[in-house]
């Protein structure tokens, strides 16, 4: 076992603290990754605070991980020591069900193994995430990170990037398509960048115009305030695809009315409360209301390569470990443009 430095939650209510955790020995199919940077996702906070159900503590979160391979198992063929790699939201799956065999491991019918808070099938222990100095991962769930992507900024692509890329690809965003993005936060700003790079005409729908300058800079052609009722009147039947990135409860029927014939509204944000959908709203224009998770490993690699080709990285703020608790408070206040990234070299204490 390898003892490594980490920063984790001792309970659902206490601030995160420095600690050490054990990583499993490097197996024949595994790589040991020295983590360089780890992104902070809102889901880290929900999970660590027990808001999605009871969990065991201490818990280290983080599923936006980039680093360097420092050891490879005897049967590893996909990576070599020194390679720059990434790890996203999952570290294993059953690999046998129809969805896994189709390259959609994120929809594993037996449930994929999450990067934190899952049960590792290789040792039976709870998986611990990327707010740490090292991680051991099966080679099949590791990604190549192109050298052209900014090392210190790339980590959030492993969650925010793929979460928005996957529905944009699935619903064929591209030239001739009008795409609206609801919300301009960590997910929304990536949706704007990616949809614009795909060639779509992009509109941001935000509660206010406070981030309008950012939205247009990131690639949007239009920006509207949803607090203005005229927005919904003027944009009725306008969009081929709407990506809803917000986790707050919204009037989903009002947004569905903005879809054109065969248009789709896809939720990637997850409100705690159910959303009331009027079926008659779907009847108009043969509209679709759908949801989307992350992507599979194949699609996540495709996303990273696409971002390298188009020079896309998230807008980030680099922080040290001593700023993580403050960063969490700022995430809860939506006071970040647009993603925090932890420099894991700042983790201190006993360990590797």
Short mmCIF file of C-alpha atoms in Angstrom, two decimals:
data_model
loop_
_atom_site.label_atom_id
_atom_site.label_comp_id
_atom_site.label_asym_id
_atom_site.label_seq_id
_atom_site.Cartn_x
_atom_site.Cartn_y
_atom_site.Cartn_z
CA UNK A 1 0.00 0.00 0.00
CA UNK A 2 1.11 3.55 -0.71
CA UNK A 3 0.41 6.30 1.83
CA UNK A 4 -0.21 9.67 0.17
CA UNK A 5 -1.10 13.20 1.17
CA UNK A 6 -4.66 14.34 0.65
CA UNK A 7 -7.22 16.93 1.70
CA UNK A 8 -10.57 15.55 2.73
CA UNK A 9 -13.78 15.75 4.72
CA UNK A 10 -13.64 14.24 8.23
CA UNK A 11 -17.43 14.51 8.50
CA UNK A 12 -20.44 16.03 6.76
CA UNK A 13 -20.22 19.26 8.74
CA UNK A 14 -16.54 19.98 9.40
CA UNK A 15 -14.16 21.88 7.10
CA UNK A 16 -11.84 19.83 4.93
CA UNK A 17 -8.48 19.03 6.53
CA UNK A 18 -5.06 17.66 5.50
CA UNK A 19 -4.86 13.90 5.95
CA UNK A 20 -3.23 10.80 4.52
CA UNK A 21 -4.90 7.96 2.66
CA UNK A 22 -3.84 4.54 1.39
CA UNK A 23 -3.68 3.76 -2.32
CA UNK A 24 -3.82 0.13 -3.45
CA UNK A 25 -0.67 -1.50 -4.83
CA UNK A 26 -0.15 -1.06 -8.55
CA UNK A 27 -1.64 -4.11 -10.25
CA UNK A 28 -0.73 -5.58 -13.61
CA UNK A 29 -3.31 -3.41 -15.45
CA UNK A 30 -2.87 -0.28 -13.31
CA UNK A 31 -0.96 2.96 -13.55
CA UNK A 32 0.20 5.09 -10.63
CA UNK A 33 -0.40 8.76 -11.37
CA UNK A 34 1.31 11.62 -9.60
CA UNK A 35 -1.48 14.19 -9.58
CA UNK A 36 -0.50 17.69 -10.64
CA UNK A 37 -3.88 19.44 -10.65
CA UNK A 38 -7.40 18.63 -9.51
CA UNK A 39 -10.52 20.59 -10.38
CA UNK A 40 -13.27 21.47 -7.92
CA UNK A 41 -16.78 20.47 -9.01
CA UNK A 42 -20.01 21.45 -7.23
CA UNK A 43 -20.78 17.74 -6.92
CA UNK A 44 -17.70 17.38 -4.69
CA UNK A 45 -19.47 19.57 -2.14
CA UNK A 46 -22.86 17.85 -2.43
CA UNK A 47 -21.26 14.45 -1.93
CA UNK A 48 -18.86 15.32 0.89
CA UNK A 49 -21.64 17.06 2.81
CA UNK A 50 -23.84 13.96 2.61
CA UNK A 51 -26.48 15.77 0.57
CA UNK A 52 -26.85 12.81 -1.80
CA UNK A 53 -27.11 10.26 1.01
CA UNK A 54 -24.96 8.95 3.86
CA UNK A 55 -21.30 8.22 3.11
CA UNK A 56 -18.29 6.92 5.03
CA UNK A 57 -15.63 9.30 6.32
CA UNK A 58 -12.97 10.47 5.94
CA UNK A 59 -13.75 11.11 2.27
CA UNK A 60 -11.47 12.64 -0.33
CA UNK A 61 -13.36 13.95 -3.34
CA UNK A 62 -12.31 15.27 -6.75
CA UNK A 63 -12.96 13.75 -10.19
CA UNK A 64 -11.17 16.21 -12.45
CA UNK A 65 -7.61 14.89 -12.32
CA UNK A 66 -4.50 15.45 -14.43
CA UNK A 67 -1.02 14.26 -13.72
CA UNK A 68 1.91 12.11 -14.81
CA UNK A 69 2.33 8.34 -14.94
CA UNK A 70 5.10 7.41 -12.51
CA UNK A 71 4.63 3.62 -12.51
CA UNK A 72 2.93 1.19 -14.89
CA UNK A 73 1.85 -2.39 -14.20
CA UNK A 74 3.37 -5.35 -16.04
CA UNK A 75 0.46 -5.66 -18.50
CA UNK A 76 -0.06 -1.96 -19.20
CA UNK A 77 0.14 -1.21 -22.92
CA UNK A 78 -1.69 2.11 -23.23
CA UNK A 79 0.62 4.31 -21.14
CA UNK A 80 4.27 4.71 -20.21
CA UNK A 81 6.07 6.39 -17.36
CA UNK A 82 6.19 10.12 -18.04
CA UNK A 83 2.91 10.29 -19.98
CA UNK A 84 0.57 13.18 -19.18
CA UNK A 85 -2.82 11.70 -18.34
CA UNK A 86 -6.22 12.43 -16.90
CA UNK A 87 -8.89 10.70 -14.84
CA UNK A 88 -12.52 11.76 -14.80
CA UNK A 89 -15.66 10.77 -12.93
CA UNK A 90 -15.32 6.98 -13.10
CA UNK A 91 -12.52 4.48 -12.56
CA UNK A 92 -14.18 1.20 -13.50
CA UNK A 93 -17.38 -0.50 -14.66
CA UNK A 94 -18.67 -4.02 -15.19
CA UNK A 95 -17.34 -4.02 -18.79
CA UNK A 96 -19.82 -6.78 -19.66
CA UNK A 97 -23.24 -5.17 -20.02
CA UNK A 98 -24.61 -3.89 -23.33
CA UNK A 99 -23.85 -0.28 -22.47
CA UNK A 100 -20.25 -0.97 -21.48
CA UNK A 101 -19.69 -3.03 -24.62
CA UNK A 102 -21.06 -0.11 -26.65
CA UNK A 103 -18.42 2.20 -25.14
CA UNK A 104 -20.94 3.93 -22.88
CA UNK A 105 -19.45 2.93 -19.52
CA UNK A 106 -21.02 5.96 -17.86
CA UNK A 107 -24.36 4.16 -18.28
CA UNK A 108 -23.10 0.79 -17.00
CA UNK A 109 -26.22 -1.23 -16.16
CA UNK A 110 -24.59 -2.43 -12.96
CA UNK A 111 -23.41 1.06 -12.06
CA UNK A 112 -19.98 2.43 -12.90
CA UNK A 113 -17.39 2.83 -10.15
CA UNK A 114 -17.10 6.48 -9.26
CA UNK A 115 -13.69 8.09 -8.71
CA UNK A 116 -14.69 8.86 -5.14
CA UNK A 117 -17.26 7.24 -2.90
CA UNK A 118 -17.51 4.02 -4.92
CA UNK A 119 -16.38 0.52 -3.98
CA UNK A 120 -13.20 -0.43 -5.79
CA UNK A 121 -13.67 -3.95 -7.21
CA UNK A 122 -9.92 -4.54 -7.03
CA UNK A 123 -9.56 -4.18 -3.25
CA UNK A 124 -13.07 -3.66 -1.87
CA UNK A 125 -12.25 -0.27 -0.39
CA UNK A 126 -14.06 3.05 -0.84
CA UNK A 127 -12.54 5.00 -3.72
CA UNK A 128 -10.87 8.28 -2.79
CA UNK A 129 -10.63 11.16 -5.24
CA UNK A 130 -8.24 13.67 -6.68
CA UNK A 131 -7.65 16.10 -3.82
CA UNK A 132 -4.48 14.07 -3.24
CA UNK A 133 -0.96 13.63 -4.51
CA UNK A 134 -1.29 10.20 -6.16
CA UNK A 135 -3.93 7.81 -7.45
CA UNK A 136 -3.87 4.26 -8.82
CA UNK A 137 -6.26 3.64 -11.73
CA UNK A 138 -6.87 0.81 -14.21
CA UNK A 139 -5.37 1.81 -17.58
CA UNK A 140 -8.74 1.43 -19.33
CA UNK A 141 -10.14 4.39 -17.38
CA UNK A 142 -7.21 6.74 -17.92
CA UNK A 143 -7.11 9.38 -20.68
CA UNK A 144 -4.28 10.84 -22.73
CA UNK A 145 -4.02 14.60 -22.13
CA UNK A 146 -2.68 16.34 -25.26
CA UNK A 147 0.51 18.30 -24.66
CA UNK A 148 -0.93 21.43 -26.29
CA UNK A 149 -3.54 21.87 -23.54
CA UNK A 150 -2.61 24.13 -20.61
CA UNK A 151 -1.58 21.69 -17.86
CA UNK A 152 -2.84 23.93 -15.05
CA UNK A 153 -6.24 24.58 -16.67
CA UNK A 154 -7.19 21.30 -18.35
CA UNK A 155 -8.51 19.32 -15.35
CA UNK A 156 -12.15 20.55 -15.45
CA UNK A 157 -12.49 19.14 -18.96
CA UNK A 158 -12.71 15.72 -17.28
CA UNK A 159 -16.12 16.63 -15.85
CA UNK A 160 -17.45 20.00 -16.99
CA UNK A 161 -16.01 19.49 -20.45
CA UNK A 162 -17.34 16.02 -21.14
CA UNK A 163 -20.67 16.68 -19.40
CA UNK A 164 -21.45 19.35 -21.98
CA UNK A 165 -19.60 17.86 -24.96
CA UNK A 166 -21.54 14.59 -24.83
CA UNK A 167 -25.06 16.02 -25.34
CA UNK A 168 -23.81 18.54 -27.89
CA UNK A 169 -22.40 15.66 -29.94
CA UNK A 170 -25.36 13.34 -29.38
CA UNK A 171 -27.88 15.96 -30.48
CA UNK A 172 -25.72 17.03 -33.43
CA UNK A 173 -24.74 20.59 -32.54
CA UNK A 174 -22.97 22.10 -35.51
CA UNK A 175 -23.28 24.43 -38.50
CA UNK A 176 -26.85 25.47 -39.17
CA UNK A 177 -28.00 24.60 -35.65
CA UNK A 178 -29.14 27.09 -33.03
CA UNK A 179 -28.01 26.10 -29.54
CA UNK A 180 -29.04 27.83 -26.30
CA UNK A 181 -27.12 27.38 -23.05
CA UNK A 182 -29.03 28.00 -19.82
CA UNK A 183 -26.65 29.39 -17.20
CA UNK A 184 -23.07 30.60 -17.54
CA UNK A 185 -21.23 28.83 -14.75
CA UNK A 186 -18.69 26.01 -14.69
CA UNK A 187 -20.75 23.83 -17.03
CA UNK A 188 -22.34 26.63 -19.02
CA UNK A 189 -19.14 28.36 -20.02
CA UNK A 190 -17.80 25.06 -21.38
CA UNK A 191 -21.02 24.43 -23.30
CA UNK A 192 -20.66 27.84 -24.96
CA UNK A 193 -17.03 27.26 -25.94
CA UNK A 194 -17.66 23.76 -27.27
CA UNK A 195 -20.88 24.54 -29.16
CA UNK A 196 -19.25 27.55 -30.81
CA UNK A 197 -16.23 25.46 -31.82
CA UNK A 198 -18.60 22.90 -33.35
CA UNK A 199 -19.97 25.65 -35.57
CA UNK A 200 -23.37 26.19 -33.94
CA UNK A 201 -24.98 29.59 -33.42
CA UNK A 202 -24.89 29.94 -29.63
CA UNK A 203 -27.19 31.92 -27.33
CA UNK A 204 -26.76 32.25 -23.58
CA UNK A 205 -29.91 32.37 -21.44
CA UNK A 206 -28.93 33.72 -18.03
CA UNK A 207 -30.93 35.21 -15.19
CA UNK A 208 -29.30 38.59 -15.72
CA UNK A 209 -26.95 40.31 -18.14
CA UNK A 210 -24.12 40.51 -15.59
CA UNK A 211 -21.95 38.02 -17.52
CA UNK A 212 -22.92 39.15 -21.00
CA UNK A 213 -19.43 40.37 -21.88
CA UNK A 214 -17.98 37.00 -20.84
CA UNK A 215 -20.59 35.05 -22.77
CA UNK A 216 -19.88 36.88 -26.00
CA UNK A 217 -16.13 36.57 -25.47
CA UNK A 218 -16.44 32.81 -24.94
CA UNK A 219 -18.22 32.33 -28.26
CA UNK A 220 -21.90 33.18 -27.87
CA UNK A 221 -23.53 35.25 -30.59
CA UNK A 222 -26.48 36.31 -28.42
CA UNK A 223 -27.15 36.79 -24.72
CA UNK A 224 -30.56 37.23 -23.06
CA UNK A 225 -31.79 37.73 -19.51
CA UNK A 226 -34.41 35.17 -18.49
CA UNK A 227 -35.67 37.53 -15.80
CA UNK A 228 -37.16 39.57 -18.66
CA UNK A 229 -40.50 38.00 -19.76
CA UNK A 230 -39.95 39.41 -23.26
CA UNK A 231 -37.08 36.93 -23.70
CA UNK A 232 -39.49 34.00 -23.83
CA UNK A 233 -41.87 35.83 -26.15
CA UNK A 234 -39.15 36.89 -28.58
CA UNK A 235 -37.38 33.51 -28.67
CA UNK A 236 -40.40 31.22 -28.96
CA UNK A 237 -39.79 28.24 -31.33
CA UNK A 238 -36.19 29.40 -31.88
CA UNK A 239 -33.71 26.68 -30.85
CA UNK A 240 -32.77 23.25 -32.12
CA UNK A 241 -31.07 22.36 -28.84
CA UNK A 242 -31.07 23.81 -25.33
CA UNK A 243 -28.50 22.65 -22.77
CA UNK A 244 -29.71 23.39 -19.24
CA UNK A 245 -26.65 23.59 -16.98
CA UNK A 246 -28.25 25.04 -13.84
CA UNK A 247 -29.09 23.03 -10.75
CA UNK A 248 -31.79 25.45 -9.57
CA UNK A 249 -35.45 24.80 -10.16
CA UNK A 250 -36.71 26.58 -13.29
CA UNK A 251 -39.96 26.82 -15.21
CA UNK A 252 -39.08 24.03 -17.58
CA UNK A 253 -42.19 24.56 -19.68
CA UNK A 254 -41.16 28.12 -20.49
CA UNK A 255 -37.83 26.85 -21.81
CA UNK A 256 -39.46 24.00 -23.74
CA UNK A 257 -41.53 26.62 -25.58
CA UNK A 258 -38.30 27.96 -27.06
CA UNK A 259 -37.66 24.77 -29.05
CA UNK A 260 -38.30 24.54 -32.75
CA UNK A 261 -39.63 21.48 -34.58
CA UNK A 262 -37.98 18.32 -33.19
CA UNK A 263 -35.92 20.42 -30.81
CA UNK A 264 -34.51 18.98 -27.57
CA UNK A 265 -33.97 20.43 -24.12
CA UNK A 266 -31.25 18.44 -22.35
CA UNK A 267 -30.65 18.69 -18.61
CA UNK A 268 -27.09 18.32 -17.35
CA UNK A 269 -27.66 20.30 -14.14
CA UNK A 270 -29.49 18.38 -11.41
CA UNK A 271 -32.02 20.31 -9.31
CA UNK A 272 -32.91 18.70 -5.98
CA UNK A 273 -36.64 19.17 -6.59
CA UNK A 274 -38.68 17.51 -9.37
CA UNK A 275 -39.50 19.67 -12.38
CA UNK A 276 -43.12 19.81 -13.47
CA UNK A 277 -43.45 19.16 -17.21
CA UNK A 278 -46.69 19.89 -19.03
CA UNK A 279 -47.04 17.14 -21.61
CA UNK A 280 -48.92 19.47 -23.94
CA UNK A 281 -45.76 21.58 -24.14
CA UNK A 282 -43.97 18.54 -25.56
CA UNK A 283 -46.72 17.94 -28.09
CA UNK A 284 -46.04 21.32 -29.67
CA UNK A 285 -43.25 21.03 -32.24
CA UNK A 286 -42.68 17.37 -31.25
CA UNK A 287 -40.29 18.55 -28.56
CA UNK A 288 -38.01 16.34 -26.46
CA UNK A 289 -37.02 16.76 -22.79
CA UNK A 290 -33.97 14.63 -22.01
CA UNK A 291 -31.06 14.19 -19.62
CA UNK A 292 -27.40 13.41 -20.17
CA UNK A 293 -24.60 12.24 -17.90
CA UNK A 294 -20.86 12.33 -18.61
CA UNK A 295 -19.35 10.52 -21.59
CA UNK A 296 -17.69 7.14 -21.90
CA UNK A 297 -13.93 6.79 -22.04
CA UNK A 298 -13.86 6.78 -25.86
CA UNK A 299 -15.96 9.96 -26.07
CA UNK A 300 -13.98 11.65 -23.29
CA UNK A 301 -10.78 11.08 -25.24
CA UNK A 302 -12.51 12.43 -28.34
CA UNK A 303 -13.46 15.54 -26.34
CA UNK A 304 -9.88 16.09 -25.15
CA UNK A 305 -8.57 15.75 -28.69
CA UNK A 306 -11.27 18.14 -29.97
CA UNK A 307 -10.27 20.69 -27.33
CA UNK A 308 -6.62 20.35 -28.32
CA UNK A 309 -7.52 20.87 -31.98
CA UNK A 310 -9.52 24.00 -31.20
CA UNK A 311 -7.41 25.38 -28.34
CA UNK A 312 -10.18 25.04 -25.75
CA UNK A 313 -9.56 24.94 -22.01
CA UNK A 314 -11.78 26.02 -19.11
CA UNK A 315 -11.53 29.45 -17.52
CA UNK A 316 -9.89 28.66 -14.19
CA UNK A 317 -8.56 30.08 -10.94
CA UNK A 318 -5.55 28.21 -9.53
CA UNK A 319 -5.51 27.76 -5.75
CA UNK A 320 -3.44 26.08 -3.06
CA UNK A 321 -4.70 23.46 -0.63
CA UNK A 322 -5.08 26.07 2.10
CA UNK A 323 -7.71 27.81 -0.05
CA UNK A 324 -9.96 24.80 -0.69
CA UNK A 325 -12.47 25.51 2.07
CA UNK A 326 -12.75 29.13 0.98
CA UNK A 327 -13.15 27.99 -2.63
CA UNK A 328 -16.02 25.71 -1.62
CA UNK A 329 -17.79 28.64 0.02
CA UNK A 330 -17.29 30.69 -3.10
CA UNK A 331 -18.66 27.90 -5.30
CA UNK A 332 -21.81 27.88 -3.17
CA UNK A 333 -22.12 31.63 -3.76
CA UNK A 334 -21.43 31.27 -7.51
CA UNK A 335 -18.38 33.45 -6.94
CA UNK A 336 -15.99 31.87 -9.43
CA UNK A 337 -15.30 32.45 -13.10
CA UNK A 338 -15.46 29.66 -13.85
CA UNK A 339 -13.71 26.72 -12.21
CA UNK A 340 -11.26 26.32 -9.33
CA UNK A 341 -8.21 24.09 -9.85
CA UNK A 342 -6.06 22.86 -6.96
CA UNK A 343 -2.28 22.78 -7.32
CA UNK A 344 -1.70 19.46 -5.58
CA UNK A 345 1.96 20.28 -4.98
CA UNK A 346 0.64 22.39 -2.09
CA UNK A 347 -0.70 19.36 -0.20
CA UNK A 348 1.37 18.88 2.93
CA UNK A 349 1.84 16.33 5.68
CA UNK A 350 3.24 12.84 5.95
CA UNK A 351 3.12 10.65 2.87
CA UNK A 352 4.48 10.36 -0.62
#
